XYZ file of C-alpha atoms in Angstrom:
742
model
C -31.437 -18.170 -25.825
C -28.869 -18.968 -28.549
C -29.553 -17.203 -31.850
C -28.980 -18.807 -35.266
C -27.140 -16.726 -37.896
C -26.438 -18.174 -41.311
C -22.811 -17.896 -42.333
C -23.724 -15.950 -45.433
C -25.522 -13.387 -43.244
C -22.747 -13.008 -40.660
C -21.277 -9.461 -40.682
C -17.863 -9.400 -42.324
C -15.005 -8.418 -40.038
C -13.041 -5.273 -40.722
C -9.501 -6.184 -41.696
C -6.876 -4.560 -39.402
C -4.932 -2.827 -42.172
C -1.794 -2.308 -40.077
C -1.572 -6.067 -39.550
C -1.666 -7.120 -43.254
C 1.353 -5.139 -44.364
C 3.809 -7.707 -45.695
C 1.083 -10.345 -45.798
C -0.474 -12.243 -48.697
C -3.350 -14.556 -49.479
C -2.896 -18.321 -49.494
C -1.745 -20.166 -52.582
C -3.809 -22.982 -54.015
C -1.208 -25.472 -52.817
C -1.367 -24.122 -49.275
C -5.160 -24.271 -49.322
C -4.974 -27.868 -50.435
C -2.631 -28.761 -47.572
C -4.876 -27.006 -45.064
C -7.978 -28.795 -46.271
C -6.212 -32.166 -46.231
C -5.358 -31.467 -42.572
C -9.102 -31.121 -41.929
C -9.081 -27.346 -41.540
C -12.131 -25.249 -42.416
C -12.655 -21.609 -43.475
C -15.866 -19.598 -43.434
C -14.753 -18.274 -46.845
C -14.765 -21.158 -49.341
C -11.938 -19.450 -51.252
C -9.874 -18.861 -48.089
C -9.547 -15.159 -48.973
C -10.111 -14.297 -45.313
C -6.722 -15.691 -44.277
C -3.495 -13.658 -44.545
C -0.032 -15.158 -44.079
C 3.586 -13.866 -44.110
C 5.036 -13.026 -47.486
C 8.617 -14.078 -46.693
C 10.092 -17.311 -47.955
C 9.851 -20.168 -45.462
C 7.742 -18.145 -43.043
C 4.521 -20.093 -43.467
C 4.223 -23.871 -43.322
C 0.557 -24.927 -43.749
C 1.328 -28.454 -42.546
C 1.627 -27.019 -39.010
C -2.095 -26.184 -38.936
C -4.546 -29.027 -38.356
C -8.189 -29.624 -37.415
C -8.933 -25.931 -36.971
C -11.600 -23.470 -38.113
C -10.961 -19.982 -39.493
C -13.864 -17.554 -39.414
C -13.855 -13.876 -40.294
C -10.495 -12.204 -40.896
C -7.490 -14.256 -39.782
C -3.981 -12.761 -39.933
C -1.187 -15.191 -39.188
C 2.453 -14.554 -38.325
C 5.437 -16.763 -38.955
C 4.570 -20.458 -38.628
C 7.606 -22.674 -39.175
C 8.922 -25.986 -37.845
C 9.925 -25.064 -34.301
C 8.920 -25.595 -30.707
C 8.177 -23.260 -27.836
C 9.179 -24.336 -24.350
C 8.108 -22.946 -20.989
C 9.177 -24.838 -17.887
C 8.324 -28.484 -18.661
C 5.780 -27.667 -21.357
C 7.187 -27.911 -24.898
C 4.858 -27.703 -27.904
C 5.172 -27.392 -31.661
C 4.619 -23.993 -33.200
C 1.347 -23.994 -35.114
C -2.439 -24.133 -34.773
C -4.077 -27.418 -33.772
C -7.665 -28.347 -32.886
C -8.749 -24.713 -32.439
C -11.560 -22.425 -33.584
C -10.627 -18.849 -34.562
C -12.861 -15.853 -35.278
C -11.309 -12.535 -36.367
C -7.868 -13.107 -34.922
C -4.398 -11.662 -35.493
C -1.578 -13.975 -34.410
C 2.097 -13.021 -34.188
C 5.230 -14.958 -35.052
C 6.191 -18.396 -33.729
C 3.052 -18.926 -31.647
C 1.497 -22.086 -30.245
C -2.310 -22.365 -30.425
C -3.302 -25.864 -29.291
C -6.770 -26.965 -28.214
C -8.326 -23.509 -28.003
C -12.049 -24.189 -28.206
C -13.021 -20.635 -29.180
C -10.613 -17.756 -29.879
C -12.388 -14.621 -31.042
C -11.459 -10.996 -31.698
C -7.926 -11.073 -30.289
C -4.532 -9.751 -31.289
C -1.876 -12.223 -30.174
C 1.777 -11.166 -29.893
C 4.915 -13.114 -30.758
C 6.029 -16.354 -29.060
C 2.705 -16.802 -27.266
C 1.585 -20.220 -26.013
C -2.175 -20.898 -25.853
C -2.806 -24.460 -24.689
C -6.056 -26.052 -23.562
C -8.230 -22.921 -23.352
C -11.983 -23.456 -23.579
C -12.999 -19.911 -24.522
C -11.011 -16.756 -25.192
C -13.078 -13.945 -26.655
C -13.417 -10.196 -26.652
C -16.451 -7.998 -27.256
C -16.089 -4.891 -29.401
C -17.007 -2.679 -26.450
C -14.508 -4.128 -23.973
C -12.902 -1.745 -21.457
C -10.322 -4.165 -19.960
C -11.325 -3.238 -16.422
C -11.099 0.530 -16.850
C -13.946 2.776 -15.703
C -14.756 4.127 -19.153
C -17.758 3.928 -21.468
C -18.101 3.031 -25.131
C -20.454 4.697 -27.597
C -24.075 3.865 -26.985
C -23.543 2.851 -23.351
C -25.493 4.443 -20.506
C -23.808 5.811 -17.401
C -25.082 2.906 -15.320
C -22.792 0.647 -17.366
C -19.727 2.318 -15.871
C -17.813 0.066 -13.456
C -17.167 1.854 -10.152
C -15.021 0.400 -7.369
C -16.691 1.134 -4.031
C -13.639 1.560 -1.809
C -13.800 2.733 1.802
C -17.557 2.520 2.230
C -20.145 -0.136 1.436
C -22.707 2.317 0.095
C -20.460 3.341 -2.821
C -20.166 6.967 -1.740
C -16.382 6.851 -2.106
C -16.363 5.023 -5.425
C -13.424 5.382 -7.808
C -12.870 4.465 -11.461
C -10.010 2.157 -12.325
C -7.486 3.060 -15.010
C -4.229 1.560 -16.189
C -1.435 3.044 -14.097
C -3.632 3.872 -11.101
C -1.710 3.967 -7.813
C -2.833 4.150 -4.207
C -2.277 7.904 -4.081
C -4.795 8.399 -6.902
C -7.349 6.184 -5.190
C -6.878 8.062 -1.918
C -7.375 11.598 -3.224
C -10.347 10.443 -5.295
C -12.060 8.615 -2.432
C -11.513 11.145 0.386
C -12.347 14.598 -1.015
C -15.891 13.863 -2.084
C -17.235 17.305 -1.221
C -15.245 18.849 -4.098
C -17.560 18.036 -7.011
C -15.431 19.860 -9.598
C -12.397 17.831 -8.563
C -14.411 14.607 -8.817
C -15.534 15.572 -12.333
C -11.920 16.238 -13.321
C -10.807 12.830 -12.059
C -13.558 11.202 -14.087
C -12.512 13.169 -17.190
C -8.854 12.164 -16.648
C -9.922 8.533 -16.636
C -11.830 8.914 -19.916
C -8.863 10.642 -21.556
C -7.640 8.759 -24.621
C -10.873 6.793 -24.950
C -12.346 7.419 -28.390
C -15.465 5.498 -27.399
C -15.562 3.463 -30.584
C -16.726 -0.142 -30.482
C -13.695 -1.515 -32.284
C -11.766 -3.136 -29.466
C -9.617 -6.221 -29.862
C -8.499 -8.359 -26.973
C -4.738 -8.129 -26.437
C -2.140 -10.752 -25.594
C 1.339 -9.260 -25.742
C 4.609 -11.067 -26.512
C 5.968 -14.095 -24.627
C 2.758 -14.917 -22.761
C 1.815 -18.434 -21.668
C -1.872 -19.292 -21.114
C -2.713 -22.934 -20.426
C -5.495 -25.111 -19.026
C -7.946 -22.209 -18.570
C -11.730 -22.146 -18.779
C -12.673 -18.593 -19.812
C -10.839 -15.430 -20.773
C -13.162 -12.685 -21.970
C -12.366 -9.041 -22.642
C -8.850 -9.440 -21.278
C -5.667 -7.516 -21.983
C -2.635 -9.587 -21.007
C 0.794 -7.956 -20.708
C 4.033 -9.470 -21.962
C 5.680 -12.377 -20.113
C 2.530 -13.088 -18.100
C 1.927 -16.696 -17.087
C -1.667 -17.869 -16.656
C -2.398 -21.477 -15.735
C -5.635 -23.150 -14.709
C -7.621 -19.931 -14.294
C -11.378 -20.371 -14.064
C -12.674 -16.987 -15.220
C -10.860 -13.821 -16.313
C -13.308 -11.215 -17.585
C -12.937 -7.512 -18.354
C -9.463 -7.226 -16.858
C -5.998 -5.891 -17.594
C -2.998 -7.903 -16.452
C 0.046 -5.625 -16.443
C 3.245 -7.581 -16.915
C 6.758 -7.173 -18.295
C 9.984 -9.132 -18.598
C 11.363 -7.358 -15.513
C 8.099 -7.698 -13.552
C 6.191 -10.737 -14.864
C 2.734 -11.366 -13.435
C 1.139 -14.762 -12.803
C -2.389 -16.095 -12.387
C -2.897 -19.625 -11.094
C -5.378 -22.419 -10.602
C -9.067 -21.771 -10.004
C -8.720 -17.993 -10.025
C -11.674 -15.772 -10.884
C -11.024 -12.111 -11.729
C -13.712 -9.782 -13.062
C -13.697 -6.034 -13.752
C -10.292 -4.866 -12.648
C -6.630 -4.191 -13.201
C -3.745 -6.303 -11.916
C -0.361 -4.631 -11.409
C 3.094 -5.551 -12.639
C 4.851 -8.414 -10.882
C 1.758 -9.538 -8.985
C 0.613 -13.109 -8.372
C -2.954 -14.366 -7.933
C -3.164 -18.079 -7.103
C -5.202 -20.957 -5.677
C -8.922 -20.185 -6.037
C -8.571 -16.485 -5.225
C -11.410 -14.219 -6.364
C -11.170 -10.540 -7.315
C -14.188 -8.531 -8.509
C -14.153 -4.764 -9.138
C -10.587 -4.258 -8.062
C -7.199 -2.721 -8.625
C -4.178 -4.717 -7.499
C -0.887 -2.839 -7.241
C 2.643 -3.887 -8.092
C 4.327 -6.904 -6.478
C 1.191 -8.117 -4.682
C 0.013 -11.604 -3.839
C -3.593 -12.751 -3.584
C -3.864 -16.459 -2.834
C -5.407 -19.438 -1.040
C -9.059 -18.591 -1.631
C -8.740 -14.899 -0.759
C -11.631 -12.686 -1.868
C -10.960 -9.115 -2.956
C -14.171 -7.276 -3.797
C -14.708 -3.596 -4.556
C -11.224 -2.852 -3.274
C -7.866 -1.321 -4.087
C -4.837 -3.307 -2.878
C -1.608 -1.287 -2.673
C 1.867 -2.313 -3.829
C 3.871 -4.989 -1.999
C 0.830 -6.440 -0.220
C -0.017 -10.076 0.533
C -3.533 -11.360 1.195
C -4.272 -15.033 1.841
C -7.411 -17.003 2.683
C -9.486 -14.079 3.922
C -12.064 -11.598 2.672
C -11.647 -7.933 1.799
C -14.712 -5.915 0.791
C -14.929 -2.208 -0.048
C -11.408 -1.386 1.076
C -8.686 1.058 0.139
C -5.435 -0.590 1.195
C -2.112 1.256 1.017
C 1.201 -0.554 0.287
C 2.737 -3.238 2.500
C -0.470 -4.752 3.848
C -0.348 -8.280 5.266
C -3.514 -10.262 5.891
C -3.516 -14.031 6.234
C -5.543 -16.800 7.865
C -8.888 -18.166 6.843
C -11.075 -16.524 9.474
C -10.061 -12.890 9.143
C -11.832 -10.288 7.036
C -11.797 -6.558 6.505
C -14.732 -4.468 5.317
C -15.264 -0.781 4.480
C -11.886 0.476 5.616
C -9.092 2.751 4.529
C -5.905 1.186 5.877
C -2.822 3.288 5.263
C -0.214 0.606 4.822
C 2.490 -1.330 6.673
C -0.390 -3.100 8.374
C -1.040 -6.647 9.535
C -4.471 -8.110 10.274
C -4.201 -11.085 12.626
C -6.116 -14.345 12.487
C -9.824 -14.200 13.316
C -9.904 -10.404 13.292
C -13.415 -9.472 12.154
C -13.226 -5.843 11.157
C -16.358 -4.346 9.715
C -20.027 -5.042 9.152
C -20.980 -3.808 12.629
C -22.623 -0.441 12.054
C -24.235 2.105 14.317
C -26.747 3.326 11.758
C -29.619 1.826 9.790
C -27.518 1.769 6.631
C -24.299 -0.130 5.915
C -22.367 3.110 5.609
C -19.966 2.831 8.553
C -16.221 3.161 7.958
C -12.863 2.666 9.559
C -9.691 4.667 8.907
C -6.398 3.331 10.230
C -3.029 5.030 9.928
C 0.211 3.356 8.957
C 1.251 0.307 10.950
C -2.242 -0.742 12.067
C -2.013 -4.098 13.867
C -5.236 -5.522 15.343
C -4.661 -8.581 17.529
C -6.079 -12.077 17.325
C -9.886 -12.298 17.335
C -10.360 -8.535 17.650
C -13.483 -6.835 16.349
C -14.636 -3.215 16.241
C -17.783 -1.136 16.091
C -17.922 1.300 13.182
C -17.224 4.202 12.758
C -13.689 3.998 14.159
C -10.372 5.711 13.574
C -6.826 4.819 14.567
C -3.607 6.814 14.589
C -0.430 5.395 13.064
C 1.206 2.250 14.452
C -1.568 1.366 16.861
C -1.400 -2.142 18.297
C -4.826 -3.382 19.411
C -4.828 -6.344 21.781
C -7.211 -9.271 21.482
C -10.777 -8.406 22.402
C -14.230 -7.337 21.334
C -14.600 -3.553 21.215
C -18.291 -2.819 21.551
C -18.175 0.950 21.040
C -16.730 3.229 18.393
C -13.043 4.026 18.876
C -11.071 7.157 18.093
C -7.483 6.323 19.008
C -5.411 9.475 18.522
C -2.215 8.297 20.209
C 0.342 6.943 17.698
C 2.579 3.994 18.566
C 0.157 3.020 21.323
C -1.235 -0.197 22.766
C -5.023 -0.437 23.124
C -6.704 -3.029 25.329
C -10.372 -3.564 26.056
C -11.633 -2.967 29.564
C -14.682 -5.144 28.956
C -18.277 -4.310 28.134
C -19.432 -1.004 29.527
C -15.932 0.094 30.535
C -13.241 2.400 29.318
C -10.577 1.015 27.026
C -6.981 1.180 28.245
C -4.313 2.948 26.198
C -0.559 3.093 26.722
C 0.663 5.907 24.474
C 4.167 5.504 23.027
C 3.992 1.798 23.899
C 6.285 0.877 21.018
C 8.971 3.245 22.295
C 8.694 2.122 25.922
C 8.421 -1.652 25.416
C 8.883 -2.587 21.773
C 11.535 -0.421 20.155
C 12.695 -3.485 18.231
C 9.457 -3.370 16.210
C 10.157 0.222 15.162
C 13.643 -0.677 13.989
C 12.509 -3.855 12.248
C 9.702 -2.083 10.407
C 12.105 0.568 9.177
C 14.337 -2.032 7.539
C 11.994 -4.867 6.613
C 9.622 -2.906 4.397
C 12.428 -1.375 2.367
C 13.977 -4.823 1.868
C 10.629 -6.319 0.792
C 10.045 -3.751 -1.914
C 10.679 -5.817 -5.041
C 9.181 -3.360 -7.512
C 11.446 -2.629 -10.462
C 9.530 0.499 -11.418
C 8.429 2.494 -8.373
C 5.633 4.835 -9.438
C 4.068 4.986 -5.974
C 6.509 6.616 -3.544
C 6.356 4.845 -0.167
C 7.620 6.169 3.166
C 8.793 3.075 5.050
C 10.331 4.845 8.063
C 7.895 4.761 11.002
C 9.337 8.091 12.127
C 8.201 10.496 9.430
C 6.263 13.776 9.239
C 2.872 12.052 9.168
C 3.558 10.207 12.418
C 5.364 13.141 14.015
C 2.352 15.404 13.569
C 0.339 12.758 15.407
C 2.996 12.598 18.126
C 2.884 16.373 18.433
C -0.920 16.271 18.800
C -0.645 13.448 21.360
C 1.815 15.501 23.427
C -0.630 18.407 23.466
C -3.455 16.095 24.470
C -1.429 14.579 27.328
C -0.751 18.101 28.593
C -4.459 18.976 28.440
C -5.464 15.820 30.288
C -2.712 16.273 32.876
C -4.086 19.748 33.543
C -7.450 18.113 34.285
C -5.715 15.574 36.524
C -4.082 18.339 38.559
C -7.483 19.968 39.061
C -9.181 16.832 40.400
C -10.547 16.659 43.913
C -8.349 14.977 46.523
C -10.436 11.821 46.461
C -10.512 11.553 42.659
C -6.803 12.340 42.451
C -5.998 9.510 44.854
C -8.019 7.100 42.715
C -6.131 8.121 39.580
C -2.663 8.038 41.132
C -0.722 4.782 40.971
C 2.683 5.920 42.222
C 3.758 9.395 43.279
C 7.497 9.638 44.046
C 7.280 13.425 44.624
C 4.141 14.225 46.661
C 5.346 17.733 47.562
C 5.921 18.567 43.915
C 2.431 17.301 43.018
C 0.919 19.424 45.767
C 2.837 22.471 44.568
C 1.717 22.010 40.971
C -1.917 21.556 41.993
C -1.783 24.804 43.912
C -0.209 26.582 40.965
C -2.709 25.272 38.435
C -5.649 26.305 40.672
C -4.285 29.856 40.729
C -3.356 30.064 37.035
C -4.474 33.331 35.510
C -4.919 31.963 31.995
C -5.398 28.751 30.076
C -1.924 29.155 28.601
C -0.378 29.352 32.073
C -2.379 26.360 33.232
C -1.158 24.334 30.236
C 2.427 25.307 30.957
C 2.104 24.097 34.564
C 0.790 20.725 33.351
C 3.649 20.538 30.860
C 6.160 21.296 33.616
C 4.672 18.552 35.767
C 5.081 15.970 33.022
C 8.511 17.234 32.119
C 9.908 17.342 35.637
C 8.253 14.237 37.067
C 8.821 11.468 34.491
C 8.687 8.666 37.063
C 5.205 9.546 38.282
C 2.594 6.860 37.648
C -0.948 8.124 37.277
C -3.977 7.666 35.055
C -5.771 10.081 32.782
C -9.283 9.947 31.364
C -9.748 10.745 27.667
C -13.413 10.972 26.713
C -12.642 11.308 22.993
C -11.193 7.836 22.492
C -14.335 5.695 22.878
C -18.020 6.422 22.652
C -19.809 6.423 26.040
C -16.994 5.159 28.229
C -13.870 6.946 27.013
C -10.371 5.646 27.681
C -7.948 5.329 30.577
C -4.526 6.619 29.592
C -1.787 4.740 31.384
C 1.785 5.946 32.011
C 1.261 9.430 30.536
C 4.461 10.866 32.039
C 6.562 8.088 30.533
C 4.749 8.456 27.200
C 5.314 12.225 27.251
C 9.035 11.695 27.776
C 9.331 9.072 25.029
C 7.284 11.105 22.573
C 9.605 14.068 23.095
C 12.678 11.911 22.643
C 11.361 10.410 19.442
C 10.502 13.826 18.016
C 14.096 14.881 18.640
C 15.333 11.712 16.974
C 13.198 12.395 13.897
C 14.320 16.016 13.791
C 17.996 15.136 13.994
C 17.673 12.338 11.442
C 15.934 14.744 9.040
C 18.640 17.383 9.478
C 21.270 14.689 8.915
C 19.630 13.713 5.629
C 19.494 17.332 4.518
C 23.146 17.826 5.463
C 24.106 14.697 3.544
C 22.397 15.988 0.410
C 24.054 19.380 0.841
C 27.474 17.898 1.627
C 27.445 19.449 5.116
C 28.930 17.427 7.977
C 28.449 19.888 10.825
C 25.667 22.471 10.825
C 26.533 26.092 11.364
C 24.246 28.959 12.207
C 24.107 29.937 8.548
C 22.995 26.405 7.651
C 20.245 26.542 10.245
C 19.014 29.831 8.809
C 19.202 28.369 5.322
C 16.852 25.588 6.415
C 14.587 28.088 8.194
C 14.230 29.960 4.925
C 12.636 26.906 3.299
C 8.826 26.641 3.133
C 7.362 25.362 6.401
C 4.666 22.693 6.281
C 3.188 21.555 9.598
C 0.260 19.497 8.303
C 0.905 16.284 6.379
C -1.028 13.565 4.572
C -0.208 9.951 3.915
C -1.191 9.912 0.244
C -1.179 6.280 -0.781
C 2.065 5.677 1.104
C 3.819 8.911 0.147
C 3.956 11.592 2.837
C 3.078 14.981 1.323
C 2.388 18.358 2.962
C -1.367 18.951 3.086
C -1.050 22.348 1.424
C 0.785 20.745 -1.516
C -2.116 18.331 -1.955
C -4.530 21.248 -2.049
C -2.194 23.022 -4.448
C -2.479 19.987 -6.739
C -6.270 20.199 -6.527
C -6.187 23.862 -7.522
C -3.941 23.128 -10.496
C -6.310 20.376 -11.597
C -9.400 22.561 -11.330
C -7.907 25.481 -13.284
C -6.659 23.145 -16.002
C -2.916 23.391 -15.377
C -2.754 19.677 -14.521
C -4.567 17.892 -17.321
C -4.253 14.160 -16.710
C -3.149 11.389 -14.421
C 0.396 11.431 -15.808
C 0.748 15.064 -14.744
C -0.730 14.192 -11.342
C 1.996 11.578 -10.962
C 4.596 14.133 -12.047
C 3.365 16.369 -9.207
C 3.868 13.501 -6.742
C 7.407 13.095 -8.108
C 8.070 16.797 -7.636
C 6.922 16.636 -4.012
C 9.137 13.607 -3.414
C 12.161 15.401 -4.865
C 11.731 18.138 -2.225
C 10.834 15.762 0.617
C 14.212 16.034 2.355
C 13.933 19.831 2.424
C 10.350 19.685 3.659
C 11.404 17.372 6.513
C 14.408 19.478 7.483
C 12.272 22.608 7.832
C 9.636 20.694 9.783
C 12.399 19.317 12.021
C 13.429 22.796 13.104
C 9.805 23.712 13.734
C 9.349 20.669 15.980
C 12.485 21.452 17.983
C 11.268 25.008 18.465
C 7.923 23.697 19.722
C 9.593 21.298 22.154
C 11.814 23.983 23.654
C 9.280 26.829 23.340
C 11.760 29.179 21.681
C 13.205 30.117 18.305
C 16.121 27.964 17.228
C 18.373 31.027 17.068
C 17.971 31.173 20.860
C 19.119 27.563 21.365
C 22.073 27.389 23.719
C 24.867 24.870 23.926
C 22.938 23.142 26.703
C 19.893 22.759 24.449
C 21.922 21.162 21.665
C 23.561 18.840 24.170
C 20.160 17.881 25.534
C 18.980 17.104 21.988
C 22.111 15.076 21.236
C 21.882 13.135 24.497
C 18.248 12.176 23.960
C 18.865 11.199 20.330
C 21.900 9.122 21.294
C 19.773 7.432 23.962
C 17.092 6.540 21.402
C 19.705 5.310 18.946
C 21.302 2.989 21.484
C 17.911 1.902 22.808
C 16.962 0.816 19.288
C 20.096 -1.306 19.048
C 20.021 -2.726 22.570
C 16.312 -3.530 22.531
C 16.727 -5.264 19.187
C 19.562 -7.386 20.541
C 17.621 -8.069 23.744
C 14.509 -9.107 21.816
C 16.463 -11.566 19.708
C 18.362 -12.865 22.718
C 15.079 -13.996 24.241
C 14.790 -16.518 21.420
C 17.986 -18.087 22.693
C 17.809 -17.609 26.484
C 14.137 -17.977 27.335
C 13.437 -21.422 28.789
C 10.157 -21.929 26.969
C 11.711 -20.994 23.629
C 14.042 -23.958 23.966
C 11.669 -26.700 25.084
C 10.976 -27.913 21.525
C 14.659 -28.444 20.746
C 16.755 -31.415 21.833
C 19.862 -29.286 22.302
C 21.502 -25.953 21.505
C 22.917 -27.279 18.271
C 19.480 -28.182 16.940
C 18.100 -24.805 18.027
C 20.849 -22.944 16.161
C 20.296 -25.125 13.119
C 16.620 -24.129 13.101
C 16.802 -20.508 14.280
C 20.324 -19.599 13.274
C 22.818 -18.291 15.801
C 22.493 -14.869 17.375
C 26.029 -13.971 16.299
C 25.211 -14.621 12.640
C 21.982 -12.613 12.558
C 22.316 -10.405 9.473
C 19.740 -7.885 10.650
C 21.562 -7.249 13.931
C 24.861 -6.934 12.097
C 23.372 -4.363 9.758
C 21.736 -2.521 12.658
C 24.999 -2.416 14.613
C 26.793 -0.937 11.625
C 24.077 1.647 10.874
C 23.860 2.623 14.572
C 27.608 3.258 14.752
C 27.383 5.256 11.552
C 24.400 7.276 12.840
C 26.081 8.046 16.163
C 29.217 9.145 14.342
C 27.254 11.613 12.237
C 25.328 12.760 15.331
C 28.570 13.570 17.118
C 29.519 15.974 14.341
C 26.100 17.420 13.454
C 25.850 20.112 16.174
C 29.585 20.512 16.824
C 29.709 24.070 15.483
C 26.476 25.036 17.233
C 27.704 23.843 20.628
C 30.722 26.139 20.612
């Protein structure tokens, strides 16, 4: 119930001493003008109001029909206007009620029904705001506590799991990498305590907080802003409710909030836009993001460069470059590692296999579930998995990167084509590599993001998939004659198959048996057979299609990555053609064979654990130093990749690189050149279909109209760029191993 407090009994505000330097009290003449303009002060003598001391810096006639309660510190108010887009208003204070407010120079405060406990910067426009207030214990969306508050008052963001077991605390400057390491390593209680202490760092706990509106902000036609910190150059129009939030904004990366928006308990990143009845509660939104058209973001972290429209996201940790549109799609209790796209009507989450809503999903980079797809939790997906339309009734564990997954129906195995993207959709690989880099509009790039689909994180998955295909092929070779016939689609070399089956049955060791299976895949790439992988789906497993073709493409793509990584290292070192001494120089670098996608940045796993050790012993003492460690890892990334590249080549050829012959280097170069040209030709072919396919032309009256709508193939800027970069790549490839082939 409302409580009555007599004005004489109201606690007096503490004057912000730093804000009254160069200020003075009102003159009797100024007080007279203010009172004639129907202004009111809680202090009959107006001693609570401070104004600029400079000549011509305060014009009392520009204040009308307003109330001043508590301590009011005013900046320059002079005859002038402020203009933003089509809105132009006189500088001054009109029809507003102020309690304990500091206002900067040349500001517009018009029709603000209640403005309390705020510090307003210079050139700020406040127009038609019903309530704008700040409590003394405000945290602006950060997961900190003020004096006298119990631990249950702390605002946790329950990412990754609906039961809150992966909860994180928001802080200004938080990036996806921070959210990831905090949410995933929950068994390390000391590390969790350190993260919590880092977040509290700099918080004196005192209940003396002012709301903040920095310079050049426009706020108009809003209902409620409470406990908000608004960065410079932000534009807020028609918002419904903004409570306990920080809006990070700058002149280079201005943020915007639009009509009907509700945001509670969170932090919004630089250059982001939240529009059209979107709702965000307990959240962190990264840089250059868009949340719009009624989207709901709850208990979630949304990484940089992401766009979410219409749909619902609950309890998620989303890495950068996530796309999710359409009114019927939603995503719950997931960690999605970026460069992802959730199609219309995909219903991911809320289907658990336990009695508690604690199921999860983890999806690597490039996750792309098809129209109307749904999954049973818990499920896990490797990088760049394309899931076709369907209802998946059992938990999935898809370990094959760049694969296509299709449902076989209820009570049946799912079907997987490993390396699908390389066999049928190379254009998508190429397009992803270029499009994400071009869409990165961040001015300041705190979160490092690997946009190349072919990177150490995906290559380690490819390496594991190759090993798994060899294991399963060994099982295939050991099948009975009847079972083998059922699993064989096309066998162009029956004698060779018979020979390999005999050899594998007589193998003296598991290592020898594996080598026989590897030889079969390697020497019989045109064979068409099926494999059964019982690890990919609960109960019914998966049927692996085209394993020989996938094995070949995986190997080719590993070579391509390895060569590209060595090229990048050579470019940094100023080396055009590698010599044996250069190879040994790379081999002398630290070797990392296990990698993590940490919020979009690919980091060796051992470096992540090194960071944890430094945190726990007190060498890394705050989030800024954590970010400096990420920067240090990124600065050595090219070296890390080059060393890993040599390791991968040695694994493919089962020998030390010093034993590589001219024939080996030629084999590497030939396969890499093949992949390079396949990327170009498949891209051209894919685009050509838009111009040659009959059904793509049925909506156009003629070729001229089609070209006017689609643009001509010859003028396609992406294909022009790809043609140039392919020629450049092939030119460098020709020189890279020249000395080693002698």
